[in-house]
Amino acid sequence: MAKKCSLLMLAFVLYLIHCRSTIAQVQNNISAIDLEALHQIKNTLIDIRTTTSLHFFSSWDFDSGDPCLSFAGVTCSSSEQPRRVESLVLGTGLSDSPGLAGTLSPFIANLTELSQLVLFAGIVTGTIPSQLGSLRKLRVLSLTNNHLTGTIPASIFALPDLHTVDFSHNYLSGTIPPTISASTQLKVLLLADNKISGQLPRGFPQQLLHLDFSQNNISSMLPPRMPASLRYLSASQNRMWGPLNCLESIPELVYLDLSMNNFSGGLPTSLFQPKLTSMLLQRNNLSGGLPPLSPYPYGPGSIIDLSHNFLTGEITGVLVGVESLFLNNNQLTGTVPKEYFGSLSAGKTKTLYLQHNYITGFQTAAGSSWPPWDSVAVCLSYNCMEVPVVVGKMACPSSIGEQISRPAYQCSAFHNRNTTSKEKEDYIN
Ligand SMILES: *[C@@H]1O[C@H](CO)[C@@H](O)[C@H](O)[C@H]1NC(C)=O
Ligand SMILES: *[C@@H]1O[C@H](CO)[C@@H](O)[C@H](O)[C@H]1NC(C)=O
Ligand SMILES: *[C@@H]1O[C@H](CO)[C@@H](O)[C@H](O)[C@H]1NC(C)=O
Ligand SMILES: *[C@@H]1O[C@H](CO)[C@@H](O)[C@H](O)[C@H]1NC(C)=O
Ligand SMILES: *[C@@H]1O[C@H](CO)[C@@H](O)[C@H](O)[C@H]1NC(C)=O
Ligand SMILES: *[C@@H]1O[C@H](CO)[C@@H](O)[C@H](O)[C@H]1NC(C)=O
């Protein structure tokens, strides 16, 4: 009996030794500093509990399991010993998940091999730890759709490999740090929908491809030189002003949204090239005319919105073929060239808003009248012309009411207006 007992005892001791060695092995696998950092990160964040959604931290069990192997969102280096955390993705990212709450621990900055830090949508509050500026390997930093406050840490832009920063849809305030201009690898900067204010930095990094700081409270001009590499630029819904001539040499630009600001002056001619398939400049203070006919036609999917400005002169052929074209609420005069009728007939142009201008006619193709196009919207109300009867049947915004003409007395002032030679010069420049 005593023998049996001691045998059992021995088995138990062996079992304990085995357990201990397993734990030791596990802890050998991840660096002690990284393990401690993960502990601290978990301590300041919690899953927003719902009965249905998967809880992100349910796999973060520090008592059993190797963080590198079993913790959701943790990816470690494979070669180094001890292993280091290289990527940290916080939150499930599932659409039915409410995400995480709490704050971001400054201990994140102890994960010095981290190249990617992602926080999925949730209600995480507090500031972005300035210590992140010491993560020398960081390439991707995405903390979008949370409730983060405070300022953008200026130190991150000195990180040598930083490629993507997405802080959009938070409550960040302060300015965009001037240190950004020194960033050598930054390609994507997304700051939309925060409370960023004040002046823009004097320059953005020359290799930047995608820049979005729309829906903030920035009150400045655009910097004198925008990166020539830009493909995507959105600054809509700020309080920006001044001319657009810094946009003159951005050859690869495909998307430009500067709508709902106070930009003024003329339209740079170089923006009118079909590669720039989305040009949204509506609701500014832009004046002058449209450039003359360009040799390159616009194609499917293109959208140009110049509505609610102070554009003058006649509609040139430059925008023929644009699929969705908004020139309404300007001071445009003259007759619409027949190429626009052709573009509508051919189904290339599907939306043409010209209401609230001083347009005196619309050339149709020889002998053609307005056919009953069901799938196009042509809005011509409140101009200095009879609204073609068929056009009246097409879908126009209901807010503009019936397709009626402008009162004659408002038109006479414009009938005698000439395009001045100064304006003609502006087209060419
Ligand atoms: C790390 O973990 C793997 C997989 O569990 C294991 O095979 C290996 O022995 C561990 N390495 C160390 C140094 O503990
Ligand atoms: C880890 O981060 C904390 C908080 O920033 C800091 O106080 C501590 O010195 C760091 N430890 C190491 C080893 O870097
Ligand atoms: C925008 O910034 C100005 C100061 O530049 C401030 O007075 C104003 O309250 C801000 N508006 C919002 C909506 O944050
Ligand atoms: C544009 O400027 C006018 C006059 O200064 C101002 O009242 C208006 O709020 C500004 N609009 C925007 C969007 O900044
Ligand atoms: C709007 O443009 C006009 C003329 O281009 C200029 O005089 C005026 O200051 C501009 N307004 C704003 C708010 O920028
Ligand atoms: C329009 O321009 C022509 C030639 O430049 C000039 O003779 C004429 O007087 C101008 N008309 C008005 C109304 O300014």
Short mmCIF file of C-alpha atoms and ligand atoms in Angstrom, two decimals:
data_model
loop_
_atom_site.label_atom_id
_atom_site.label_comp_id
_atom_site.label_asym_id
_atom_site.label_seq_id
_atom_site.Cartn_x
_atom_site.Cartn_y
_atom_site.Cartn_z
CA MET A 1 0.00 0.00 0.00
CA ALA A 2 2.80 2.37 0.98
CA LYS A 3 4.67 1.34 -2.17
CA LYS A 4 1.68 2.09 -4.35
CA CYS A 5 1.35 5.44 -2.67
CA SER A 6 4.96 6.42 -3.25
CA LEU A 7 4.66 5.33 -6.88
CA LEU A 8 1.69 7.63 -7.24
CA MET A 9 3.70 10.34 -5.52
CA LEU A 10 6.56 9.84 -7.95
CA ALA A 11 4.16 10.03 -10.90
CA PHE A 12 2.78 13.26 -9.51
CA VAL A 13 6.23 14.76 -9.03
CA LEU A 14 7.20 13.73 -12.55
CA TYR A 15 3.99 15.27 -13.80
CA LEU A 16 4.84 18.51 -11.98
CA ILE A 17 8.35 18.55 -13.43
CA HIS A 18 6.87 17.97 -16.89
CA CYS A 19 4.45 20.84 -16.40
CA ARG A 20 7.16 23.18 -15.23
CA SER A 21 9.35 22.32 -18.18
CA THR A 22 6.44 22.94 -20.55
CA ILE A 23 5.89 26.36 -19.01
CA ALA A 24 9.61 27.10 -19.21
CA GLN A 25 9.60 26.03 -22.84
CA VAL A 26 6.65 28.25 -23.63
CA GLN A 27 8.29 31.21 -21.97
CA ASN A 28 11.50 30.56 -23.85
CA ASN A 29 9.59 30.91 -27.05
CA ILE A 30 8.57 34.56 -26.66
CA SER A 31 10.77 37.29 -25.27
CA ALA A 32 10.00 38.13 -21.65
CA ILE A 33 9.65 41.82 -22.50
CA ASP A 34 7.14 41.07 -25.25
CA LEU A 35 5.22 38.74 -22.94
CA GLU A 36 5.01 41.46 -20.31
CA ALA A 37 3.95 44.01 -22.93
CA LEU A 38 1.11 41.72 -24.10
CA HIS A 39 0.00 41.40 -20.47
CA GLN A 40 -0.10 45.17 -20.11
CA ILE A 41 -1.87 45.67 -23.45
CA LYS A 42 -4.60 43.24 -22.40
CA ASN A 43 -4.92 44.93 -19.01
CA THR A 44 -6.04 48.24 -20.51
CA LEU A 45 -8.37 46.87 -23.20
CA ILE A 46 -11.60 44.88 -22.96
CA ASP A 47 -13.97 43.23 -25.36
CA ILE A 48 -17.28 45.02 -25.61
CA ARG A 49 -19.44 42.11 -24.54
CA THR A 50 -22.34 40.89 -26.59
CA THR A 51 -23.90 37.48 -26.47
CA THR A 52 -23.47 36.79 -30.16
CA SER A 53 -20.06 38.10 -31.14
CA LEU A 54 -16.75 36.36 -30.80
CA HIS A 55 -14.66 37.80 -27.99
CA PHE A 56 -11.24 38.80 -29.23
CA PHE A 57 -9.35 38.23 -25.98
CA SER A 58 -10.82 34.77 -25.32
CA SER A 59 -7.68 33.19 -26.77
CA TRP A 60 -5.33 35.38 -24.72
CA ASP A 61 -4.72 32.92 -21.88
CA PHE A 62 -1.40 33.68 -20.22
CA ASP A 63 -1.50 30.55 -18.05
CA SER A 64 -1.39 28.04 -20.85
CA GLY A 65 -0.42 28.34 -24.42
CA ASP A 66 2.26 30.17 -26.31
CA PRO A 67 1.24 33.73 -27.26
CA CYS A 68 3.02 33.29 -30.59
CA LEU A 69 0.95 30.21 -31.39
CA SER A 70 -2.42 30.69 -29.77
CA PHE A 71 -3.14 34.38 -29.16
CA ALA A 72 -5.51 35.87 -31.72
CA GLY A 73 -3.96 38.82 -33.51
CA VAL A 74 -0.36 38.08 -32.44
CA THR A 75 2.20 37.10 -35.07
CA CYS A 76 5.81 36.48 -34.08
CA SER A 77 9.10 36.25 -35.90
CA SER A 78 9.89 32.66 -36.85
CA SER A 79 13.67 32.72 -36.98
CA GLU A 80 14.77 34.61 -33.89
CA GLN A 81 14.98 33.07 -30.42
CA PRO A 82 13.43 34.27 -28.24
CA ARG A 83 10.59 34.98 -30.60
CA ARG A 84 9.44 38.58 -30.96
CA VAL A 85 6.01 39.99 -31.80
CA GLU A 86 6.06 41.38 -35.35
CA SER A 87 2.39 42.05 -35.94
CA LEU A 88 -0.35 42.93 -33.48
CA VAL A 89 -3.93 43.12 -34.72
CA LEU A 90 -6.33 44.07 -31.92
CA GLY A 91 -9.98 43.16 -32.37
CA THR A 92 -11.66 40.53 -34.50
CA GLY A 93 -12.49 42.92 -37.33
CA LEU A 94 -15.70 40.96 -37.86
CA SER A 95 -18.62 43.09 -38.97
CA ASP A 96 -20.86 41.85 -36.14
CA SER A 97 -18.23 42.64 -33.53
CA PRO A 98 -18.59 45.85 -31.50
CA GLY A 99 -14.80 45.86 -31.06
CA LEU A 100 -12.76 46.84 -28.05
CA ALA A 101 -13.00 49.48 -25.34
CA GLY A 102 -10.37 50.83 -22.98
CA THR A 103 -7.09 52.50 -23.85
CA LEU A 104 -3.88 51.73 -25.72
CA SER A 105 -1.05 50.89 -23.32
CA PRO A 106 2.29 52.64 -23.83
CA PHE A 107 3.81 49.16 -23.30
CA ILE A 108 3.00 48.53 -26.99
CA ALA A 109 6.23 50.41 -27.60
CA ASN A 110 8.16 47.60 -25.85
CA LEU A 111 7.35 45.34 -28.81
CA THR A 112 10.36 46.76 -30.58
CA GLU A 113 10.21 44.32 -33.52
CA LEU A 114 6.62 45.34 -34.35
CA SER A 115 6.11 46.19 -38.01
CA GLN A 116 2.30 46.27 -38.01
CA LEU A 117 -0.13 47.58 -35.40
CA VAL A 118 -3.82 47.46 -36.23
CA LEU A 119 -6.76 48.32 -33.97
CA PHE A 120 -10.10 47.42 -35.48
CA ALA A 121 -13.22 49.56 -35.10
CA GLY A 122 -14.42 49.94 -31.51
CA ILE A 123 -14.68 52.57 -28.82
CA VAL A 124 -11.10 52.71 -27.56
CA THR A 125 -10.49 56.07 -25.88
CA GLY A 126 -7.46 57.99 -24.65
CA THR A 127 -4.51 59.13 -26.66
CA ILE A 128 -2.19 57.50 -29.18
CA PRO A 129 0.89 56.68 -27.05
CA SER A 130 3.74 58.92 -28.14
CA GLN A 131 6.06 55.99 -27.31
CA LEU A 132 5.00 54.41 -30.64
CA GLY A 133 7.60 56.76 -32.10
CA SER A 134 10.28 54.36 -30.82
CA LEU A 135 9.05 51.36 -32.85
CA ARG A 136 11.83 51.50 -35.44
CA LYS A 137 10.45 48.62 -37.54
CA LEU A 138 6.89 49.97 -37.78
CA ARG A 139 5.46 49.99 -41.31
CA VAL A 140 1.69 49.93 -40.84
CA LEU A 141 -0.16 51.83 -38.11
CA SER A 142 -3.93 51.67 -38.34
CA LEU A 143 -6.11 52.85 -35.46
CA THR A 144 -9.23 53.79 -37.39
CA ASN A 145 -12.86 54.07 -36.22
CA ASN A 146 -12.37 54.43 -32.49
CA HIS A 147 -12.73 57.27 -29.98
CA LEU A 148 -9.09 58.29 -29.72
CA THR A 149 -8.39 61.86 -28.60
CA GLY A 150 -5.30 64.02 -28.25
CA THR A 151 -2.86 64.82 -31.01
CA ILE A 152 -1.01 62.91 -33.71
CA PRO A 153 2.38 61.96 -32.19
CA ALA A 154 4.96 63.89 -34.20
CA SER A 155 7.67 61.30 -33.47
CA ILE A 156 6.10 58.57 -35.64
CA PHE A 157 7.01 60.39 -38.83
CA ALA A 158 10.71 59.90 -38.09
CA LEU A 159 10.28 56.11 -38.26
CA PRO A 160 12.37 54.96 -41.21
CA ASP A 161 10.01 52.29 -42.62
CA LEU A 162 6.62 53.89 -41.89
CA HIS A 163 4.44 53.23 -44.94
CA THR A 164 0.77 53.51 -43.92
CA VAL A 165 -0.89 55.60 -41.21
CA ASP A 166 -4.66 55.38 -40.79
CA PHE A 167 -6.12 57.40 -37.92
CA SER A 168 -9.39 58.20 -39.68
CA HIS A 169 -12.74 58.39 -37.83
CA ASN A 170 -11.51 59.30 -34.35
CA TYR A 171 -11.54 62.52 -32.31
CA LEU A 172 -7.94 63.58 -32.84
CA SER A 173 -7.21 67.29 -32.56
CA GLY A 174 -4.25 69.60 -33.02
CA THR A 175 -2.48 69.99 -36.33
CA ILE A 176 -0.83 67.61 -38.79
CA PRO A 177 2.75 67.63 -37.40
CA PRO A 178 5.28 69.45 -39.60
CA THR A 179 7.64 66.49 -39.02
CA ILE A 180 5.63 64.65 -41.66
CA SER A 181 7.55 66.28 -44.46
CA ALA A 182 10.68 64.36 -43.42
CA SER A 183 9.04 60.93 -43.66
CA THR A 184 10.92 58.97 -46.31
CA GLN A 185 8.68 55.93 -46.90
CA LEU A 186 5.18 57.16 -46.09
CA LYS A 187 2.80 56.31 -48.94
CA VAL A 188 -0.65 56.38 -47.32
CA LEU A 189 -1.93 58.92 -44.79
CA LEU A 190 -5.59 58.74 -43.77
CA LEU A 191 -6.84 61.28 -41.26
CA ALA A 192 -10.44 61.76 -42.40
CA ASP A 193 -13.18 62.62 -39.93
CA ASN A 194 -11.27 63.90 -36.92
CA LYS A 195 -11.00 67.35 -35.33
CA ILE A 196 -7.69 68.36 -36.83
CA SER A 197 -7.39 72.12 -37.27
CA GLY A 198 -4.97 74.91 -38.00
CA GLN A 199 -2.44 75.06 -40.81
CA LEU A 200 -1.23 72.25 -43.02
CA PRO A 201 2.51 71.47 -42.89
CA ARG A 202 4.58 73.31 -45.47
CA GLY A 203 5.04 70.12 -47.43
CA PHE A 204 3.99 66.50 -47.60
CA PRO A 205 6.50 63.70 -48.31
CA GLN A 206 7.35 63.55 -51.98
CA GLN A 207 6.61 59.81 -52.32
CA LEU A 208 3.06 60.03 -50.88
CA LEU A 209 0.39 58.24 -52.95
CA HIS A 210 -2.80 58.57 -50.94
CA LEU A 211 -3.68 61.55 -48.76
CA ASP A 212 -7.05 62.03 -47.10
CA PHE A 213 -7.70 64.65 -44.45
CA SER A 214 -11.31 65.32 -45.35
CA GLN A 215 -13.93 66.19 -42.70
CA ASN A 216 -11.68 68.07 -40.34
CA ASN A 217 -11.42 71.74 -39.42
CA ILE A 218 -8.28 72.72 -41.31
CA SER A 219 -8.15 76.37 -42.27
CA SER A 220 -5.23 76.91 -44.56
CA MET A 221 -4.17 77.00 -48.17
CA LEU A 222 -2.74 73.92 -49.85
CA PRO A 223 1.05 73.81 -49.50
CA PRO A 224 2.90 75.45 -52.42
CA ARG A 225 3.98 72.08 -53.78
CA MET A 226 1.95 68.89 -53.49
CA PRO A 227 3.75 65.54 -54.00
CA ALA A 228 3.95 64.79 -57.72
CA SER A 229 3.39 61.10 -56.93
CA LEU A 230 -0.14 61.55 -55.53
CA ARG A 231 -2.88 59.29 -56.88
CA TYR A 232 -5.62 60.18 -54.39
CA LEU A 233 -6.20 63.46 -52.62
CA SER A 234 -9.19 64.35 -50.48
CA ALA A 235 -9.44 67.55 -48.47
CA SER A 236 -13.21 67.94 -48.65
CA GLN A 237 -15.22 69.50 -45.83
CA ASN A 238 -12.60 71.65 -44.21
CA ARG A 239 -12.25 75.41 -44.13
CA MET A 240 -9.53 75.64 -46.76
CA TRP A 241 -9.05 78.53 -49.13
CA GLY A 242 -6.70 79.99 -51.72
CA PRO A 243 -5.87 78.99 -55.30
CA LEU A 244 -5.48 75.49 -56.75
CA ASN A 245 -2.37 76.10 -58.81
CA CYS A 246 -0.23 73.79 -56.63
CA LEU A 247 -2.20 70.94 -58.25
CA GLU A 248 -0.84 71.68 -61.69
CA SER A 249 1.74 68.92 -61.99
CA ILE A 250 0.40 65.73 -60.43
CA PRO A 251 0.38 63.51 -63.50
CA GLU A 252 -0.90 60.28 -61.88
CA LEU A 253 -3.79 61.79 -59.92
CA VAL A 254 -6.96 59.72 -60.36
CA TYR A 255 -9.12 61.02 -57.51
CA LEU A 256 -9.41 64.60 -56.31
CA ASP A 257 -12.00 65.78 -53.80
CA LEU A 258 -11.70 69.35 -52.55
CA SER A 259 -15.44 69.90 -52.25
CA MET A 260 -17.02 72.05 -49.54
CA ASN A 261 -14.18 74.43 -48.85
CA ASN A 262 -13.48 78.01 -49.86
CA PHE A 263 -10.95 77.47 -52.65
CA SER A 264 -10.95 80.32 -55.13
CA GLY A 265 -9.46 81.40 -58.44
CA GLY A 266 -9.52 79.50 -61.71
CA LEU A 267 -9.51 75.81 -62.59
CA PRO A 268 -5.99 74.59 -63.46
CA THR A 269 -6.18 73.33 -67.06
CA SER A 270 -3.96 70.35 -66.30
CA LEU A 271 -6.66 68.86 -64.04
CA PHE A 272 -8.81 68.26 -67.11
CA GLN A 273 -7.31 64.99 -68.20
CA PRO A 274 -9.25 61.73 -68.31
CA LYS A 275 -6.87 59.87 -66.01
CA LEU A 276 -8.32 62.06 -63.27
CA THR A 277 -11.62 60.19 -63.39
CA SER A 278 -13.08 61.69 -60.21
CA MET A 279 -12.81 65.44 -59.78
CA LEU A 280 -15.03 66.80 -57.05
CA LEU A 281 -14.67 70.56 -56.60
CA GLN A 282 -18.26 71.45 -55.80
CA ARG A 283 -19.26 74.08 -53.25
CA ASN A 284 -16.18 76.26 -53.35
CA ASN A 285 -15.54 79.81 -54.51
CA LEU A 286 -14.01 78.92 -57.91
CA SER A 287 -14.32 81.34 -60.80
CA GLY A 288 -13.20 81.70 -64.39
CA GLY A 289 -14.13 79.39 -67.23
CA LEU A 290 -13.70 75.86 -68.47
CA PRO A 291 -10.59 75.14 -70.55
CA PRO A 292 -11.07 74.56 -74.29
CA LEU A 293 -11.64 71.18 -75.87
CA SER A 294 -9.08 68.58 -74.84
CA PRO A 295 -7.96 65.88 -77.27
CA TYR A 296 -8.53 63.09 -74.74
CA PRO A 297 -12.09 61.90 -74.18
CA TYR A 298 -13.39 60.96 -70.77
CA GLY A 299 -14.67 57.43 -70.32
CA PRO A 300 -17.00 55.20 -68.28
CA GLY A 301 -17.08 55.75 -64.54
CA SER A 302 -15.87 59.33 -64.74
CA ILE A 303 -17.42 61.91 -62.45
CA ILE A 304 -16.81 65.65 -62.53
CA ASP A 305 -18.61 67.89 -60.09
CA LEU A 306 -17.98 71.63 -60.39
CA SER A 307 -21.42 72.65 -59.10
CA HIS A 308 -22.07 75.53 -56.69
CA ASN A 309 -19.16 77.73 -57.72
CA PHE A 310 -18.90 80.98 -59.70
CA LEU A 311 -17.79 79.59 -63.06
CA THR A 312 -18.45 81.83 -66.06
CA GLY A 313 -18.17 81.66 -69.82
CA GLU A 314 -19.46 79.03 -72.20
CA ILE A 315 -19.46 75.28 -71.78
CA THR A 316 -16.60 73.99 -73.90
CA GLY A 317 -16.25 70.47 -75.26
CA VAL A 318 -13.69 69.54 -72.62
CA LEU A 319 -16.09 67.44 -70.54
CA VAL A 320 -17.75 65.47 -73.35
CA GLY A 321 -18.03 61.79 -72.41
CA VAL A 322 -18.00 62.31 -68.64
CA GLU A 323 -20.47 59.80 -67.21
CA SER A 324 -21.73 61.99 -64.34
CA LEU A 325 -21.30 65.70 -64.92
CA PHE A 326 -22.46 68.38 -62.52
CA LEU A 327 -22.08 72.00 -63.62
CA ASN A 328 -25.22 73.30 -61.94
CA ASN A 329 -25.40 76.47 -59.85
CA ASN A 330 -22.72 78.46 -61.64
CA GLN A 331 -22.87 81.42 -64.01
CA LEU A 332 -22.30 79.56 -67.27
CA THR A 333 -23.63 81.13 -70.47
CA GLY A 334 -23.99 80.35 -74.17
CA THR A 335 -25.23 77.18 -75.82
CA VAL A 336 -24.22 73.65 -74.91
CA PRO A 337 -22.15 72.14 -77.78
CA LYS A 338 -23.85 69.33 -79.69
CA GLU A 339 -21.19 66.81 -78.62
CA TYR A 340 -22.93 66.66 -75.23
CA PHE A 341 -26.17 65.66 -76.92
CA GLY A 342 -24.19 63.00 -78.78
CA SER A 343 -22.65 61.75 -75.57
CA LEU A 344 -26.11 61.46 -73.99
CA SER A 345 -27.51 59.69 -77.08
CA ALA A 346 -24.65 57.22 -77.06
CA GLY A 347 -25.30 56.42 -73.39
CA LYS A 348 -21.88 57.69 -72.33
CA THR A 349 -23.16 60.58 -70.27
CA LYS A 350 -25.81 59.39 -67.82
CA THR A 351 -26.17 62.45 -65.60
CA LEU A 352 -25.90 66.03 -66.78
CA TYR A 353 -26.83 68.72 -64.28
CA LEU A 354 -26.86 72.22 -65.78
CA GLN A 355 -29.65 73.80 -63.75
CA HIS A 356 -29.22 77.26 -62.26
CA ASN A 357 -26.94 78.81 -64.85
CA TYR A 358 -27.52 81.34 -67.67
CA ILE A 359 -27.37 78.85 -70.56
CA THR A 360 -29.23 80.00 -73.68
CA GLY A 361 -29.52 76.78 -75.68
CA PHE A 362 -28.61 73.14 -76.14
CA GLN A 363 -27.50 72.01 -79.59
CA THR A 364 -29.01 68.71 -80.64
CA ALA A 365 -27.65 66.63 -83.50
CA ALA A 366 -28.92 67.88 -86.85
CA GLY A 367 -32.59 67.01 -87.17
CA SER A 368 -32.76 65.23 -83.80
CA SER A 369 -35.14 66.21 -81.09
CA TRP A 370 -34.98 65.18 -77.44
CA PRO A 371 -35.75 61.49 -77.23
CA PRO A 372 -37.38 59.98 -74.15
CA TRP A 373 -34.26 58.77 -72.42
CA ASP A 374 -35.32 56.81 -69.38
CA SER A 375 -31.93 56.14 -67.93
CA VAL A 376 -30.34 59.56 -68.13
CA ALA A 377 -30.91 62.61 -65.97
CA VAL A 378 -30.59 65.94 -67.76
CA CYS A 379 -31.48 68.92 -65.63
CA LEU A 380 -31.82 72.26 -67.34
CA SER A 381 -34.18 74.24 -65.18
CA TYR A 382 -33.51 77.83 -64.26
CA ASN A 383 -31.52 78.76 -67.34
CA CYS A 384 -32.12 81.32 -70.07
CA MET A 385 -33.73 78.86 -72.44
CA GLU A 386 -36.91 76.95 -72.97
CA VAL A 387 -36.50 73.64 -71.19
CA PRO A 388 -36.91 70.89 -73.81
CA VAL A 389 -40.19 69.19 -73.12
CA VAL A 390 -38.88 65.63 -73.02
CA VAL A 391 -36.14 66.53 -70.61
CA GLY A 392 -38.82 67.52 -68.14
CA LYS A 393 -39.70 63.86 -67.68
CA MET A 394 -36.26 62.82 -66.54
CA ALA A 395 -35.06 62.44 -63.02
CA CYS A 396 -33.67 65.60 -61.54
CA PRO A 397 -33.22 66.37 -57.88
CA SER A 398 -36.66 67.04 -56.48
CA SER A 399 -35.33 70.03 -54.55
CA ILE A 400 -34.98 72.01 -57.78
CA GLY A 401 -38.71 71.73 -58.40
CA GLU A 402 -40.25 71.93 -61.84
CA GLN A 403 -38.10 72.43 -64.90
CA ILE A 404 -38.80 76.10 -65.40
CA SER A 405 -36.82 78.84 -67.07
CA ARG A 406 -35.10 81.71 -65.34
CA PRO A 407 -37.03 85.02 -65.32
CA ALA A 408 -36.14 86.99 -68.45
CA TYR A 409 -34.89 90.02 -66.56
CA GLN A 410 -32.12 87.90 -64.98
CA CYS A 411 -31.06 86.71 -68.41
CA SER A 412 -30.77 90.04 -70.22
CA ALA A 413 -27.85 91.09 -68.06
CA PHE A 414 -25.93 88.04 -69.19
CA HIS A 415 -26.88 88.03 -72.87
CA ASN A 416 -24.61 90.98 -73.54
CA ARG A 417 -21.71 89.62 -71.58
CA ASN A 418 -18.59 88.89 -73.56
CA THR A 419 -15.83 86.50 -72.66
CA THR A 420 -12.99 88.91 -72.11
CA SER A 421 -9.62 88.32 -73.65
CA LYS A 422 -8.24 88.01 -70.08
CA GLU A 423 -10.51 85.03 -69.48
CA LYS A 424 -9.38 83.50 -72.77
CA GLU A 425 -5.78 83.80 -71.63
CA ASP A 426 -6.68 82.08 -68.37
CA TYR A 427 -7.92 79.06 -70.32
CA ILE A 428 -4.56 78.61 -71.96
CA ASN A 429 -2.54 79.01 -68.77
C1 LIG B 1 8.81 26.74 -29.36
O1 LIG B 1 7.55 26.16 -29.64
C2 LIG B 1 7.58 25.06 -30.53
C3 LIG B 1 6.17 24.63 -30.84
O2 LIG B 1 5.44 24.43 -29.64
C4 LIG B 1 8.37 23.92 -29.92
O3 LIG B 1 8.43 22.83 -30.81
C5 LIG B 1 9.79 24.42 -29.62
O4 LIG B 1 10.51 23.43 -28.97
C6 LIG B 1 9.75 25.68 -28.77
N1 LIG B 1 11.08 26.23 -28.67
C7 LIG B 1 11.66 26.55 -27.54
C8 LIG B 1 13.03 27.11 -27.61
O5 LIG B 1 11.11 26.36 -26.47
C1 LIG B 2 8.13 49.10 -21.33
O1 LIG B 2 7.19 50.16 -21.45
C2 LIG B 2 6.99 50.88 -20.25
C3 LIG B 2 5.90 51.90 -20.53
O2 LIG B 2 6.23 52.72 -21.58
C4 LIG B 2 8.28 51.51 -19.81
O3 LIG B 2 8.07 52.17 -18.57
C5 LIG B 2 9.35 50.46 -19.65
O4 LIG B 2 10.58 51.04 -19.37
C6 LIG B 2 9.47 49.62 -20.91
N1 LIG B 2 10.38 48.52 -20.67
C7 LIG B 2 11.34 48.21 -21.51
C8 LIG B 2 12.18 47.06 -21.15
O5 LIG B 2 11.53 48.83 -22.55
C1 LIG B 3 -12.49 74.89 -35.82
O1 LIG B 3 -11.31 75.59 -35.47
C2 LIG B 3 -11.54 76.88 -34.93
C3 LIG B 3 -10.19 77.50 -34.64
O2 LIG B 3 -9.37 77.40 -35.77
C4 LIG B 3 -12.38 76.77 -33.68
O3 LIG B 3 -12.67 78.07 -33.21
C5 LIG B 3 -13.67 76.05 -34.00
O4 LIG B 3 -14.41 75.84 -32.82
C6 LIG B 3 -13.39 74.71 -34.63
N1 LIG B 3 -14.63 74.08 -35.06
C7 LIG B 3 -14.92 72.82 -34.78
C8 LIG B 3 -16.23 72.32 -35.31
O5 LIG B 3 -14.17 72.09 -34.16
C1 LIG B 4 -16.10 80.47 -46.66
O1 LIG B 4 -15.83 81.81 -46.38
C2 LIG B 4 -16.96 82.51 -45.92
C3 LIG B 4 -16.59 83.98 -45.83
O2 LIG B 4 -15.36 84.13 -45.17
C4 LIG B 4 -17.41 81.91 -44.60
O3 LIG B 4 -18.55 82.57 -44.12
C5 LIG B 4 -17.74 80.45 -44.80
O4 LIG B 4 -18.06 79.85 -43.58
C6 LIG B 4 -16.56 79.73 -45.41
N1 LIG B 4 -16.96 78.38 -45.74
C7 LIG B 4 -16.16 77.33 -45.51
C8 LIG B 4 -16.68 76.00 -45.89
O5 LIG B 4 -15.05 77.44 -45.01
C1 LIG B 5 -14.02 84.23 -53.24
O1 LIG B 5 -13.43 84.62 -54.47
C2 LIG B 5 -13.39 86.02 -54.65
C3 LIG B 5 -12.89 86.32 -56.06
O2 LIG B 5 -12.16 85.26 -56.61
C4 LIG B 5 -12.50 86.63 -53.59
O3 LIG B 5 -12.46 88.03 -53.73
C5 LIG B 5 -13.05 86.27 -52.22
O4 LIG B 5 -12.19 86.72 -51.21
C6 LIG B 5 -13.21 84.76 -52.10
N1 LIG B 5 -13.86 84.45 -50.85
C7 LIG B 5 -13.35 83.58 -49.98
C8 LIG B 5 -14.14 83.37 -48.74
O5 LIG B 5 -12.31 82.96 -50.19
C1 LIG B 6 -18.21 92.19 -77.07
O1 LIG B 6 -16.92 92.14 -77.71
C2 LIG B 6 -16.87 92.81 -78.94
C3 LIG B 6 -15.49 92.57 -79.56
O2 LIG B 6 -14.49 92.48 -78.56
C4 LIG B 6 -17.16 94.32 -78.73
O3 LIG B 6 -17.12 95.00 -79.97
C5 LIG B 6 -18.52 94.48 -78.09
O4 LIG B 6 -18.75 95.83 -77.80
C6 LIG B 6 -18.62 93.64 -76.80
N1 LIG B 6 -19.97 93.69 -76.27
C7 LIG B 6 -20.23 94.00 -75.01
C8 LIG B 6 -21.66 93.98 -74.62
O5 LIG B 6 -19.35 94.20 -74.18
#
